[in-house]
Coordinates of C-alpha atoms and ligand atoms in Angstrom, one line a residue:
X21 CA 96.6 99.5 104.9
X22 CA 94.3 101.8 103.1
X23 CA 92.4 98.8 101.6
X24 CA 92.0 97.4 105.1
X25 CA 90.7 100.6 106.5
X26 CA 88.3 101.1 103.7
X27 CA 87.0 97.6 104.3
X28 CA 86.5 98.1 108.0
X29 CA 84.8 101.5 107.3
X30 CA 82.5 99.8 104.8
X31 CA 81.8 97.1 107.3
X32 CA 80.9 99.6 110.0
X33 CA 78.7 101.5 107.5
X34 CA 77.0 98.3 106.6
X35 CA 76.4 97.5 110.2
X36 CA 75.0 100.9 110.9
X37 CA 72.8 100.8 107.9
X38 CA 71.5 97.4 108.9
X39 CA 70.8 98.6 112.4
X40 CA 69.0 101.6 111.2
X41 CA 67.0 99.5 108.9
X42 CA 66.1 97.0 111.6
X43 CA 65.2 99.8 114.0
X44 CA 63.0 101.5 111.5
X45 CA 61.3 98.3 110.7
X46 CA 60.8 97.4 114.4
X47 CA 59.1 100.7 115.2
X48 CA 55.6 100.6 116.1
X49 CA 52.8 99.7 113.9
X50 CA 50.2 100.4 116.6
X51 CA 46.8 101.6 115.6
X52 CA 45.3 105.0 115.5
X53 CA 45.0 106.7 118.8
X54 CA 42.1 108.8 119.8
X55 CA 43.9 112.0 118.8
X56 CA 42.9 111.7 115.2
X57 CA 39.6 110.1 115.0
X58 CA 38.3 109.1 111.6
X59 CA 35.0 107.8 110.6
X60 CA 34.5 104.3 109.3
X61 CA 36.7 101.3 109.2
X62 CA 39.7 103.4 108.0
X63 CA 40.2 104.2 111.6
X64 CA 41.6 100.8 112.2
X65 CA 44.3 100.8 109.5
X66 CA 47.8 101.1 110.9
X67 CA 49.1 104.5 109.9
X68 CA 52.5 104.6 111.6
X69 CA 54.8 103.1 109.0
X70 CA 58.5 102.9 109.3
X71 CA 60.2 106.2 108.8
X72 CA 62.6 104.5 106.5
X73 CA 59.8 103.9 104.1
X74 CA 58.8 107.5 104.3
X75 CA 62.3 108.6 103.3
X76 CA 62.4 106.2 100.4
X77 CA 59.0 107.2 99.1
X78 CA 58.5 110.8 100.3
X79 CA 55.4 111.3 98.2
X80 CA 53.6 108.1 99.1
X81 CA 50.6 108.6 101.4
X82 CA 51.3 107.5 104.9
X83 CA 48.5 105.0 105.1
X84 CA 46.7 102.7 102.7
X85 CA 43.1 103.9 102.4
X86 CA 40.5 101.3 101.5
X87 CA 38.9 101.9 98.2
X88 CA 36.0 104.3 98.7
X89 CA 33.6 102.1 96.8
X90 CA 34.2 99.1 99.0
X91 CA 31.8 100.3 101.6
X92 CA 29.0 100.8 99.2
X93 CA 29.2 97.7 97.0
X94 CA 26.2 95.5 97.0
X95 CA 26.6 91.8 97.2
X96 CA 25.9 90.2 100.6
X97 CA 29.3 89.1 101.7
X98 CA 31.3 92.2 100.8
X99 CA 31.6 93.7 104.2
X100 CA 33.8 90.9 105.3
X101 CA 36.6 92.1 103.1
X102 CA 35.9 95.6 104.2
X103 CA 36.7 94.7 107.6
X104 CA 39.7 92.5 106.9
X105 CA 41.9 95.0 108.7
X106 CA 40.3 94.5 111.9
X107 CA 41.8 92.2 114.5
X108 CA 40.1 88.9 114.6
X109 CA 38.1 88.1 117.8
X110 CA 40.5 86.2 120.0
X111 CA 39.8 82.5 120.0
X112 CA 40.5 82.3 123.7
X113 CA 37.3 84.2 124.4
X114 CA 34.8 81.5 124.1
X115 CA 31.6 83.1 125.5
X116 CA 30.2 82.9 122.0
X117 CA 29.7 80.0 119.6
X118 CA 30.6 82.1 116.6
X119 CA 33.7 84.1 116.2
X120 CA 33.4 87.6 114.8
X121 CA 35.7 90.4 113.9
X122 CA 35.8 93.3 116.2
X123 CA 37.7 96.5 116.2
X124 CA 40.8 96.4 118.3
X125 CA 40.2 97.4 121.9
X126 CA 41.1 101.0 122.5
X127 CA 44.1 101.3 124.7
X128 CA 43.4 102.4 128.2
X129 CA 46.0 104.9 129.5
X130 CA 46.7 104.3 133.2
X131 CA 45.5 106.6 135.8
X132 CA 47.2 106.1 139.2
X133 CA 46.3 107.2 142.6
X134 CA 48.0 106.8 145.9
X135 CA 46.3 105.5 149.0
X136 CA 47.8 104.6 152.3
X137 CA 45.6 102.8 154.8
X138 CA 45.7 104.5 158.2
X139 CA 46.5 102.0 160.9
X140 CA 44.2 104.0 163.3
X141 CA 41.2 103.4 161.2
X142 CA 38.5 101.1 162.4
X143 CA 36.7 98.6 160.2
X144 CA 33.9 101.1 159.3
X145 CA 36.4 103.7 158.1
X146 CA 38.3 101.2 156.1
X147 CA 35.1 100.0 154.4
X148 CA 34.1 103.6 153.6
X149 CA 37.4 104.3 152.0
X150 CA 37.2 101.0 150.1
X151 CA 33.9 102.2 148.7
X152 CA 35.3 105.6 147.7
X153 CA 38.2 103.8 146.0
X154 CA 35.8 101.6 144.1
X155 CA 33.8 104.6 143.0
X156 CA 37.0 106.2 141.9
X157 CA 38.0 103.2 139.9
X158 CA 34.6 102.8 138.3
X159 CA 34.4 106.5 137.3
X160 CA 37.8 106.5 135.6
X161 CA 37.3 103.1 134.0
X162 CA 34.1 104.4 132.4
X163 CA 36.0 107.3 130.8
X164 CA 38.4 104.9 129.0
X165 CA 41.2 104.8 131.5
X166 CA 42.9 102.0 133.4
X167 CA 42.7 102.9 137.1
X168 CA 45.4 101.7 139.4
X169 CA 45.7 102.2 143.2
X170 CA 49.3 102.6 144.4
X171 CA 50.7 102.5 147.9
X172 CA 54.0 103.0 149.7
X173 CA 55.1 99.6 148.3
X174 CA 55.5 101.2 144.8
X175 CA 57.2 104.3 146.2
X176 CA 59.8 102.2 147.9
X177 CA 60.7 100.6 144.6
X178 CA 61.7 103.9 143.1
X179 CA 65.5 104.3 143.3
X180 CA 65.0 107.9 144.5
X181 CA 63.1 106.7 147.6
X182 CA 66.3 106.4 149.8
X183 CA 67.2 109.9 149.0
X184 CA 63.8 111.3 149.9
X185 CA 63.9 109.3 153.2
X186 CA 67.2 110.9 154.2
X187 CA 65.8 114.5 154.0
X188 CA 64.0 116.0 156.9
X189 CA 60.7 117.0 155.3
X190 CA 57.4 118.2 156.6
X191 CA 55.0 115.3 156.7
X192 CA 52.7 116.8 154.1
X193 CA 55.6 117.3 151.7
X194 CA 57.0 113.9 152.4
X195 CA 53.6 112.4 151.6
X196 CA 53.6 114.3 148.3
X197 CA 57.0 112.9 147.5
X198 CA 55.8 109.3 148.2
X199 CA 53.0 109.8 145.8
X200 CA 55.4 111.0 143.1
X201 CA 57.9 108.3 143.8
X202 CA 55.1 105.7 143.4
X203 CA 54.0 107.4 140.2
X204 CA 57.5 107.7 138.9
X205 CA 58.1 104.0 139.6
X206 CA 55.1 103.1 137.5
X207 CA 55.8 105.4 134.6
X208 CA 53.8 107.5 132.2
X209 CA 50.2 108.2 132.7
X210 CA 47.9 110.2 134.9
X211 CA 48.2 110.7 138.6
X212 CA 45.0 111.6 140.3
X213 CA 44.1 112.2 143.9
X214 CA 41.6 109.5 145.0
X215 CA 39.1 112.2 145.6
X216 CA 39.4 113.6 142.1
X217 CA 36.7 112.3 139.7
X218 CA 36.1 112.8 136.0
X219 CA 32.8 114.6 136.0
X220 CA 31.7 115.3 132.4
X221 CA 30.8 113.6 129.2
X222 CA 33.1 110.8 127.8
X223 CA 33.9 113.0 124.8
X224 CA 34.8 116.1 126.8
X225 CA 37.9 117.6 125.1
X226 CA 40.0 117.2 128.2
X227 CA 39.4 113.5 128.3
X228 CA 40.2 113.2 124.6
X229 CA 43.4 115.0 125.4
X230 CA 44.2 112.9 128.4
X231 CA 43.4 109.6 126.7
X232 CA 45.8 110.5 123.8
X233 CA 48.7 110.2 126.3
X234 CA 51.0 112.4 128.2
X235 CA 53.0 115.2 126.4
X236 CA 56.7 114.3 126.5
X237 CA 58.1 117.8 127.3
X238 CA 56.1 118.8 130.4
X239 CA 54.0 117.5 133.2
X240 CA 50.4 118.7 132.8
X241 CA 48.6 120.0 135.8
X242 CA 45.3 121.8 136.2
X243 CA 44.9 125.4 137.3
X244 CA 42.2 125.1 139.9
X245 CA 42.9 121.6 141.0
X246 CA 46.0 122.1 143.1
X247 CA 47.7 118.6 143.3
X248 CA 44.7 116.6 142.3
X249 CA 45.6 115.7 138.8
X250 CA 48.8 115.4 136.8
X251 CA 49.8 113.8 133.5
X252 CA 53.3 113.1 132.6
X253 CA 56.0 110.8 131.2
X254 CA 58.2 108.6 133.3
X255 CA 61.5 110.4 132.7
X256 CA 59.9 113.8 133.3
X257 CA 58.4 112.7 136.5
X258 CA 61.6 111.4 137.9
X259 CA 63.6 114.4 136.6
X260 CA 61.2 116.6 138.6
X261 CA 61.6 114.5 141.7
X262 CA 65.4 114.6 141.3
X263 CA 65.3 118.3 140.9
X264 CA 63.0 118.8 143.9
X265 CA 65.1 116.8 146.4
X266 CA 68.3 118.6 145.5
X267 CA 66.7 121.8 146.8
X268 CA 63.9 121.2 149.2
X269 CA 63.1 124.7 150.4
X270 CA 62.7 125.0 154.1
X271 CA 59.1 125.0 155.3
X272 CA 57.6 123.9 152.0
X273 CA 54.6 121.7 152.4
X274 CA 53.5 121.1 148.8
X275 CA 55.4 119.5 146.0
X276 CA 54.2 122.3 143.8
X277 CA 56.4 124.7 145.7
X278 CA 59.6 122.6 145.3
X279 CA 59.3 121.7 141.6
X280 CA 60.1 124.7 139.4
X281 CA 57.2 125.9 137.3
X282 CA 59.1 125.2 134.1
X283 CA 58.4 121.5 134.5
X284 CA 54.7 122.1 134.2
X285 CA 52.2 122.8 131.4
X286 CA 49.1 124.3 133.0
X287 CA 45.7 123.4 131.6
X288 CA 42.2 124.5 132.5
X289 CA 39.2 122.4 132.6
X290 CA 35.9 122.1 134.5
X291 CA 35.5 118.5 133.6
X292 CA 37.0 117.3 136.9
X293 CA 35.5 117.3 140.4
X294 CA 37.8 117.4 143.4
X295 CA 36.2 116.6 146.7
X296 CA 39.0 117.9 148.9
X297 CA 38.4 118.7 152.6
X298 CA 38.2 122.4 151.8
X299 CA 35.7 121.8 149.0
X300 CA 33.5 119.7 151.2
X301 CA 33.6 122.3 153.9
X302 CA 32.7 125.1 151.6
X303 CA 30.2 123.4 149.3
X304 CA 28.6 120.6 151.4
X305 CA 28.4 121.9 155.0
X306 CA 25.9 119.2 155.9
X307 CA 28.4 116.6 154.9
X308 CA 31.2 118.3 156.7
X309 CA 29.2 118.2 159.9
X310 CA 28.8 114.5 159.5
X311 CA 32.5 114.1 158.9
X312 CA 33.2 115.9 162.1
X313 CA 30.9 113.8 164.2
X314 CA 31.5 110.4 162.6
X315 CA 34.3 110.0 160.1
X316 CA 33.2 106.7 158.7
X317 CA 29.6 107.8 158.2
X318 CA 30.9 111.0 156.6
X319 CA 33.0 109.1 154.1
X320 CA 30.2 106.7 153.4
X321 CA 27.9 109.7 152.7
X322 CA 30.6 111.2 150.5
X323 CA 30.8 108.0 148.4
X324 CA 27.1 108.1 147.9
X325 CA 27.1 111.8 147.1
X326 CA 29.8 111.3 144.4
X327 CA 27.9 108.4 142.9
X328 CA 24.8 110.6 142.7
X329 CA 26.8 113.4 141.1
X330 CA 28.2 111.1 138.5
X331 CA 24.7 109.9 137.7
X332 CA 23.3 113.4 137.5
X333 CA 26.2 114.5 135.3
X334 CA 25.4 111.5 133.0
X335 CA 21.7 112.5 132.8
X336 CA 22.6 116.2 132.2
X337 CA 24.9 115.0 129.3
X338 CA 21.9 113.7 127.4
X339 CA 19.3 116.4 127.8
X340 CA 17.0 114.8 125.2
X341 CA 16.8 111.7 127.2
X342 CA 16.8 108.1 126.2
X343 CA 15.6 106.3 123.1
X344 CA 14.9 102.6 123.1
X345 CA 14.9 101.4 119.5
X346 CA 11.8 99.6 118.5
X347 CA 11.8 98.6 114.9
X348 CA 8.8 96.6 113.7
X349 CA 6.8 98.0 116.6
X350 CA 3.7 95.9 116.2
X351 CA 5.6 92.8 117.3
X352 CA 8.5 93.8 119.5
X353 CA 7.0 95.2 122.7
X354 CA 8.2 92.2 124.7
X355 CA 11.4 92.1 122.8
X356 CA 12.5 95.6 123.9
X357 CA 11.3 95.2 127.5
X358 CA 14.8 94.6 128.9
X359 CA 16.0 97.8 127.2
X360 CA 13.1 99.7 128.7
X361 CA 14.0 98.3 132.0
X362 CA 17.6 99.5 131.6
X363 CA 16.4 103.0 130.4
X364 CA 14.2 103.3 133.5
X365 CA 17.0 102.3 135.8
X366 CA 19.2 104.9 134.3
X367 CA 16.7 107.6 134.3
X368 CA 15.8 107.1 138.0
X369 CA 17.2 110.0 139.9
X370 CA 19.7 109.2 142.6
X371 CA 18.5 109.6 146.2
X372 CA 16.9 113.0 146.9
X373 CA 18.3 113.4 150.4
X374 CA 21.7 114.6 149.2
X375 CA 23.7 117.2 151.0
X376 CA 24.1 119.0 147.7
X377 CA 22.6 118.1 144.3
X378 CA 25.5 119.4 142.1
X379 CA 29.1 118.4 141.8
X380 CA 31.7 121.0 142.7
X381 CA 32.9 121.6 139.1
X382 CA 29.3 122.2 137.9
X383 CA 27.5 124.1 140.5
X384 CA 24.8 125.1 138.1
X385 CA 23.9 121.6 137.0
X386 CA 20.4 120.7 136.5
X387 CA 19.6 118.8 139.7
X388 CA 17.9 115.6 139.0
X389 CA 14.7 115.6 141.0
X390 CA 12.2 112.9 140.1
X391 CA 9.2 115.1 141.1
X392 CA 9.9 118.2 138.9
X393 CA 11.6 116.6 136.0
X394 CA 11.2 113.2 134.5
X395 CA 13.7 112.0 131.9
X396 CA 12.0 111.2 128.6
X397 CA 12.2 107.7 127.1
X398 CA 11.1 107.5 123.4
X399 CA 10.8 104.5 121.2
X400 CA 11.6 105.3 117.6
X401 CA 12.1 102.7 114.9
X402 CA 15.4 104.1 113.6
X403 CA 18.6 105.3 115.2
X404 CA 18.9 109.0 115.5
X405 CA 22.5 110.3 115.3
X406 CA 22.0 113.2 117.8
X407 CA 24.7 113.5 120.4
X408 CA 22.3 114.6 123.1
X409 CA 20.3 111.3 123.1
X410 CA 21.3 108.1 124.8
X411 CA 20.3 105.1 122.7
X412 CA 19.7 101.6 124.0
X413 CA 19.0 98.7 121.5
X414 CA 18.2 95.0 121.8
X415 CA 18.9 92.8 118.8
X416 CA 16.9 89.7 118.0
X417 CA 18.3 86.7 116.3
X418 CA 16.6 86.5 112.8
X419 CA 14.7 83.4 113.8
X420 CA 13.3 85.1 116.9
X421 CA 12.2 88.0 114.8
X422 CA 10.6 85.8 112.1
X423 CA 8.7 84.0 114.8
X424 CA 7.5 87.2 116.4
X425 CA 6.4 88.7 113.0
X426 CA 4.6 85.5 112.1
X427 CA 2.9 85.5 115.6
X428 CA 3.3 81.8 115.8
X429 CA 6.0 79.2 116.0
X430 CA 4.9 77.5 112.8
X431 CA 7.8 78.6 110.8
X432 CA 9.6 76.5 108.1
X433 CA 12.0 77.0 105.2
X434 CA 9.3 77.7 102.7
X435 CA 7.7 80.3 104.9
X436 CA 11.0 82.1 105.4
X437 CA 11.9 82.1 101.7
X438 CA 8.5 83.1 100.4
X439 CA 6.9 85.3 103.1
X440 CA 9.7 87.2 104.8
X441 CA 11.9 90.1 103.6
X442 CA 15.6 90.0 104.2
X443 CA 17.3 91.9 107.1
X444 CA 14.2 93.7 108.3
X445 CA 15.7 94.7 111.7
X446 CA 18.8 96.4 110.4
X447 CA 17.0 98.0 107.5
X448 CA 14.7 99.9 109.9
X449 CA 17.3 100.8 112.5
X450 CA 19.7 102.3 110.0
X451 CA 17.2 104.1 107.8
X452 CA 17.8 107.5 109.3
X453 CA 21.6 107.0 109.5
X454 CA 22.3 105.9 105.9
X455 CA 19.1 106.4 104.0
X456 CA 16.3 104.1 102.8
X457 CA 17.7 102.3 99.7
X458 CA 21.1 101.2 100.7
X459 CA 22.8 97.8 100.5
X460 CA 23.0 95.5 103.5
X461 CA 26.8 95.8 103.5
X462 CA 26.6 99.6 103.9
X463 CA 24.2 99.3 106.7
X464 CA 26.3 96.7 108.5
X465 CA 29.4 98.9 108.4
X466 CA 27.5 101.9 109.6
X467 CA 25.8 100.0 112.3
X468 CA 29.0 98.4 113.6
X469 CA 30.5 101.9 113.8
X470 CA 27.5 103.0 115.9
X471 CA 28.1 100.1 118.2
X472 CA 31.8 100.2 118.6
X473 CA 33.1 103.5 117.1
X474 CA 34.8 106.1 119.2
X475 CA 32.2 108.7 118.1
X476 CA 29.2 106.6 119.2
X477 CA 30.1 104.0 121.7
X478 CA 29.7 106.3 124.7
X479 CA 26.1 107.2 123.7
X480 CA 24.7 103.9 122.7
X481 CA 24.3 100.5 124.5
X482 CA 23.5 97.3 122.7
X483 CA 22.4 93.8 123.8
X484 CA 21.1 90.7 122.1
X485 CA 17.8 89.4 123.4
X486 CA 18.9 85.8 123.5
X487 CA 21.4 86.6 126.2
X488 CA 18.7 88.3 128.3
X489 CA 15.4 87.2 129.5
X490 CA 14.2 83.6 129.5
X491 CA 10.8 84.4 130.9
X492 CA 8.7 87.5 131.0
X493 CA 9.7 90.1 133.6
X494 CA 12.9 88.3 134.6
X495 CA 15.6 90.7 135.9
X496 CA 18.6 91.5 133.8
X497 CA 21.3 88.9 134.1
X498 CA 23.9 89.5 136.8
X499 CA 26.9 89.7 134.4
X500 CA 25.1 92.5 132.6
X501 CA 24.2 94.3 135.8
X502 CA 27.8 94.3 137.0
X503 CA 29.0 95.4 133.6
X504 CA 26.6 98.4 133.6
X505 CA 28.2 100.2 136.5
X506 CA 31.6 100.0 134.9
X507 CA 30.2 101.1 131.6
X508 CA 28.4 104.1 133.0
X509 CA 30.8 104.9 135.9
X510 CA 28.2 104.9 138.7
X511 CA 26.1 102.3 140.4
X512 CA 23.1 101.4 138.2
X513 CA 20.3 100.2 140.4
X514 CA 18.2 97.8 138.2
X515 CA 16.4 96.5 141.2
X516 CA 14.7 99.9 141.7
X517 CA 13.3 99.6 138.3
X518 CA 11.9 96.2 139.1
X519 CA 8.7 97.8 140.4
X520 CA 8.3 99.3 136.9
X521 CA 9.0 95.9 135.4
X522 CA 6.3 94.4 137.7
X523 CA 3.8 97.1 136.6
X524 CA 4.7 96.3 133.0
X525 CA 4.1 92.6 133.6
X526 CA 0.7 93.3 135.1
X527 CA -0.2 95.4 132.1
X528 CA 1.1 92.6 129.9
X529 CA -1.2 90.1 131.5
X530 CA -4.1 92.1 130.3
X531 CA -2.8 92.0 126.7
X532 CA -2.9 88.5 125.3
X533 CA -0.7 89.5 122.4
X534 CA 2.1 90.4 124.7
X535 CA 1.9 87.1 126.6
X536 CA 2.2 85.4 123.2
X537 CA 5.3 87.5 122.3
X538 CA 7.0 86.3 125.5
X539 CA 6.1 82.7 124.7
X540 CA 7.5 83.0 121.2
X541 CA 10.8 84.6 122.4
X542 CA 11.2 81.8 124.9
X543 CA 10.5 79.2 122.2
X544 CA 12.9 80.7 119.7
X545 CA 15.5 80.9 122.4
X546 CA 15.1 77.2 123.0
X547 CA 15.5 76.4 119.3
X548 CA 18.7 78.4 119.2
X549 CA 20.2 76.8 122.3
X550 CA 19.0 73.3 122.8
X551 CA 17.3 71.8 119.9
X552 CA 19.6 70.1 117.3
X553 CA 16.6 69.3 115.0
X554 CA 16.1 73.0 114.5
X555 CA 19.7 73.6 113.3
X556 CA 18.5 73.5 109.7
X557 CA 15.9 76.1 110.3
X558 CA 18.3 78.3 112.2
X559 CA 20.8 78.1 109.3
X560 CA 18.1 79.0 106.8
X561 CA 17.1 82.0 108.9
X562 CA 20.7 83.2 109.1
X563 CA 21.4 82.7 105.5
X564 CA 18.3 84.6 104.5
X565 CA 19.3 87.5 106.8
X566 CA 23.0 87.9 106.4
X567 CA 23.2 91.5 107.5
X568 CA 20.9 91.0 110.5
X569 CA 22.9 88.0 111.7
X570 CA 26.2 89.7 111.1
X571 CA 25.3 92.6 113.4
X572 CA 23.7 90.3 116.0
X573 CA 26.9 88.3 116.2
X574 CA 28.9 91.5 116.3
X575 CA 26.9 92.9 119.3
X576 CA 27.0 89.6 121.1
X577 CA 30.8 89.4 120.7
X578 CA 31.3 93.0 121.6
X579 CA 29.3 92.7 124.9
X580 CA 31.1 89.5 125.7
X581 CA 34.5 91.0 125.0
X582 CA 33.9 94.0 127.2
X583 CA 32.8 91.7 130.1
X584 CA 36.0 89.6 129.6
X585 CA 38.2 92.7 129.4
X586 CA 36.8 94.0 132.7
X587 CA 37.0 90.6 134.4
X588 CA 40.5 90.2 133.4
X589 CA 41.4 93.6 134.7
X590 CA 39.5 92.9 138.0
X591 CA 41.4 89.7 138.4
X592 CA 44.8 91.5 138.0
X593 CA 43.7 94.1 140.5
X594 CA 41.9 91.9 143.0
X595 CA 44.6 92.0 145.6
X596 CA 44.7 95.8 145.6
X597 CA 42.6 98.2 147.5
X598 CA 39.2 99.2 146.3
X599 CA 39.0 96.5 143.6
X600 CA 35.8 95.3 145.0
X601 CA 33.6 95.8 148.0
X602 CA 31.5 93.0 149.2
Ligands
NAG720 C1 54.6 102.6 120.2 O1 54.0 103.9 120.1 C2 53.3 104.3 121.3 C3 52.7 105.7 121.0 O2 52.9 106.1 119.7 C4 54.3 104.3 122.5 O3 53.5 104.7 123.6 C5 54.8 102.9 122.7 O4 55.8 102.9 123.7 C6 55.5 102.5 121.4 N1 56.0 101.1 121.5 C7 57.2 100.7 121.1 C8 57.5 99.2 121.2 O5 58.0 101.4 120.5
NAG721 C1 26.9 111.3 113.6 O1 27.2 112.4 114.4 C2 28.6 112.6 114.5 C3 28.8 113.8 115.4 O2 28.0 113.8 116.5 C4 29.3 112.9 113.2 O3 30.7 113.0 113.4 C5 29.0 111.7 112.3 O4 29.6 111.9 111.0 C6 27.5 111.4 112.2 N1 27.3 110.2 111.4 C7 26.6 110.2 110.3 C8 26.5 108.8 109.6 O5 26.0 111.1 109.9

């Protein structure tokens, strides 16, 4: 008897131990979240190890740190092993001929909103709402979230829906319940009114906080924003709904008066703009009048106003203006032209006939008025790590740069080996960042961080010249133009800047050297794309400039991936409201 009992006890213990072990092993090895940002590749090392391990080795550090020296060793190919922790670039993404290693895509926490089409609306009103929803999606997407528009359909899937239906509630409160039911059905994340917009820098502390995920114990709400924004976890949301329907106080019209305050953690922030009816009436009377006379025109005007406010906020976030990097300035005027084009489009102030120049959360903003204040665009050789500057860079393929420096397409192996220095582009661009006499590997790591790192990605934008213009003065390619508005969160009008581009071309015609530069870029582009007999030369140029080609590939892959990420998301959302307005 005793033996048998002991055996079964042991068996149970063994099973429990196994289960614990397996559970601990199967916990999450996700990657660093935004809450603890580190500099350098160490950010990408998994730090969440099984707790079982921690118990067995209490004094072992939680994460493997890469050896410090690894970043600074010389030797051309070292950085590959530095970056071995990074996820390889997915092979299914075939926009590029070369695969490269990119940091994992930062996770986008969902932000939900609730929109119910009104059957009384005419086509113009529906279209105006579609535009507002698109603006809402763009703005949140640009701040690193994943915007999702919910409707009654999601609310009905919540098991608590029936119960809410049975109550006799005021229509306004019932609407609030539907929103929460839809949110509770989807689960953890933010819930924002579709007239609530993020209106501050990407690295504003409140966005860092919201991107890090909901706190498990409370539902976060914002003091001055009424019901415009919440953040919470699924179980907390549904608990709050359950609690509220048990005791729906008579006459209540807001969900905030039926959910007890203990459920909430109240935050303060002026990073969010809420364009509620009362805000519009108080702050933008001109717009309110329009609303009253023609609802569709009013909404349309509101969509434009919000877009202009987002643009103004962006310009205000970078008071020192734009820099367009121009290393090797004697030969790269034509090369950086697309970046100048973009900088001009971004610095163009939004329409001046606005009913109010400043967003409601920042009434003392610096209104962007093209007459009194023009945004500066400078062209330094080297990247300046100041957080009040927005940097745009165009990377040339080494062969393109060699041709431009030579001023002729008579380039061969001997010329490259004897007459050119290695990695001239990266060396100039990173001088201010890492110093003058550093190894290529150090520069590559620092530069990749500037392109894709959390600290920098929101204040820099990089392109490769070979994906851009084929001929002088050609407009930016359409994939890039559509990416821009999702990257910046507002409509970027590159056509407006076309006039500047035309002016630039006219000037170019008077400078034969510029015309030559365009010719050489076009030629190099052909070599890279079409001419198999130039493969040898291309390989020599790449082998001679290992660091330059590494960052060129990195930028090309990074841009391609962000296009693919957005397209995939658009495809998932295409059947829902406001995904696209044609
Ligand atoms: C992994 O952890 C993250 C946050 O740390 C959490 O949101 C996610 O649900 C976890 N996944 C699993 C499979 O446990
Ligand atoms: C660049 O500036 C950021 C802060 O804006 C800082 O955290 C970072 O360390 C700087 N990088 C270098 C290489 O100095």
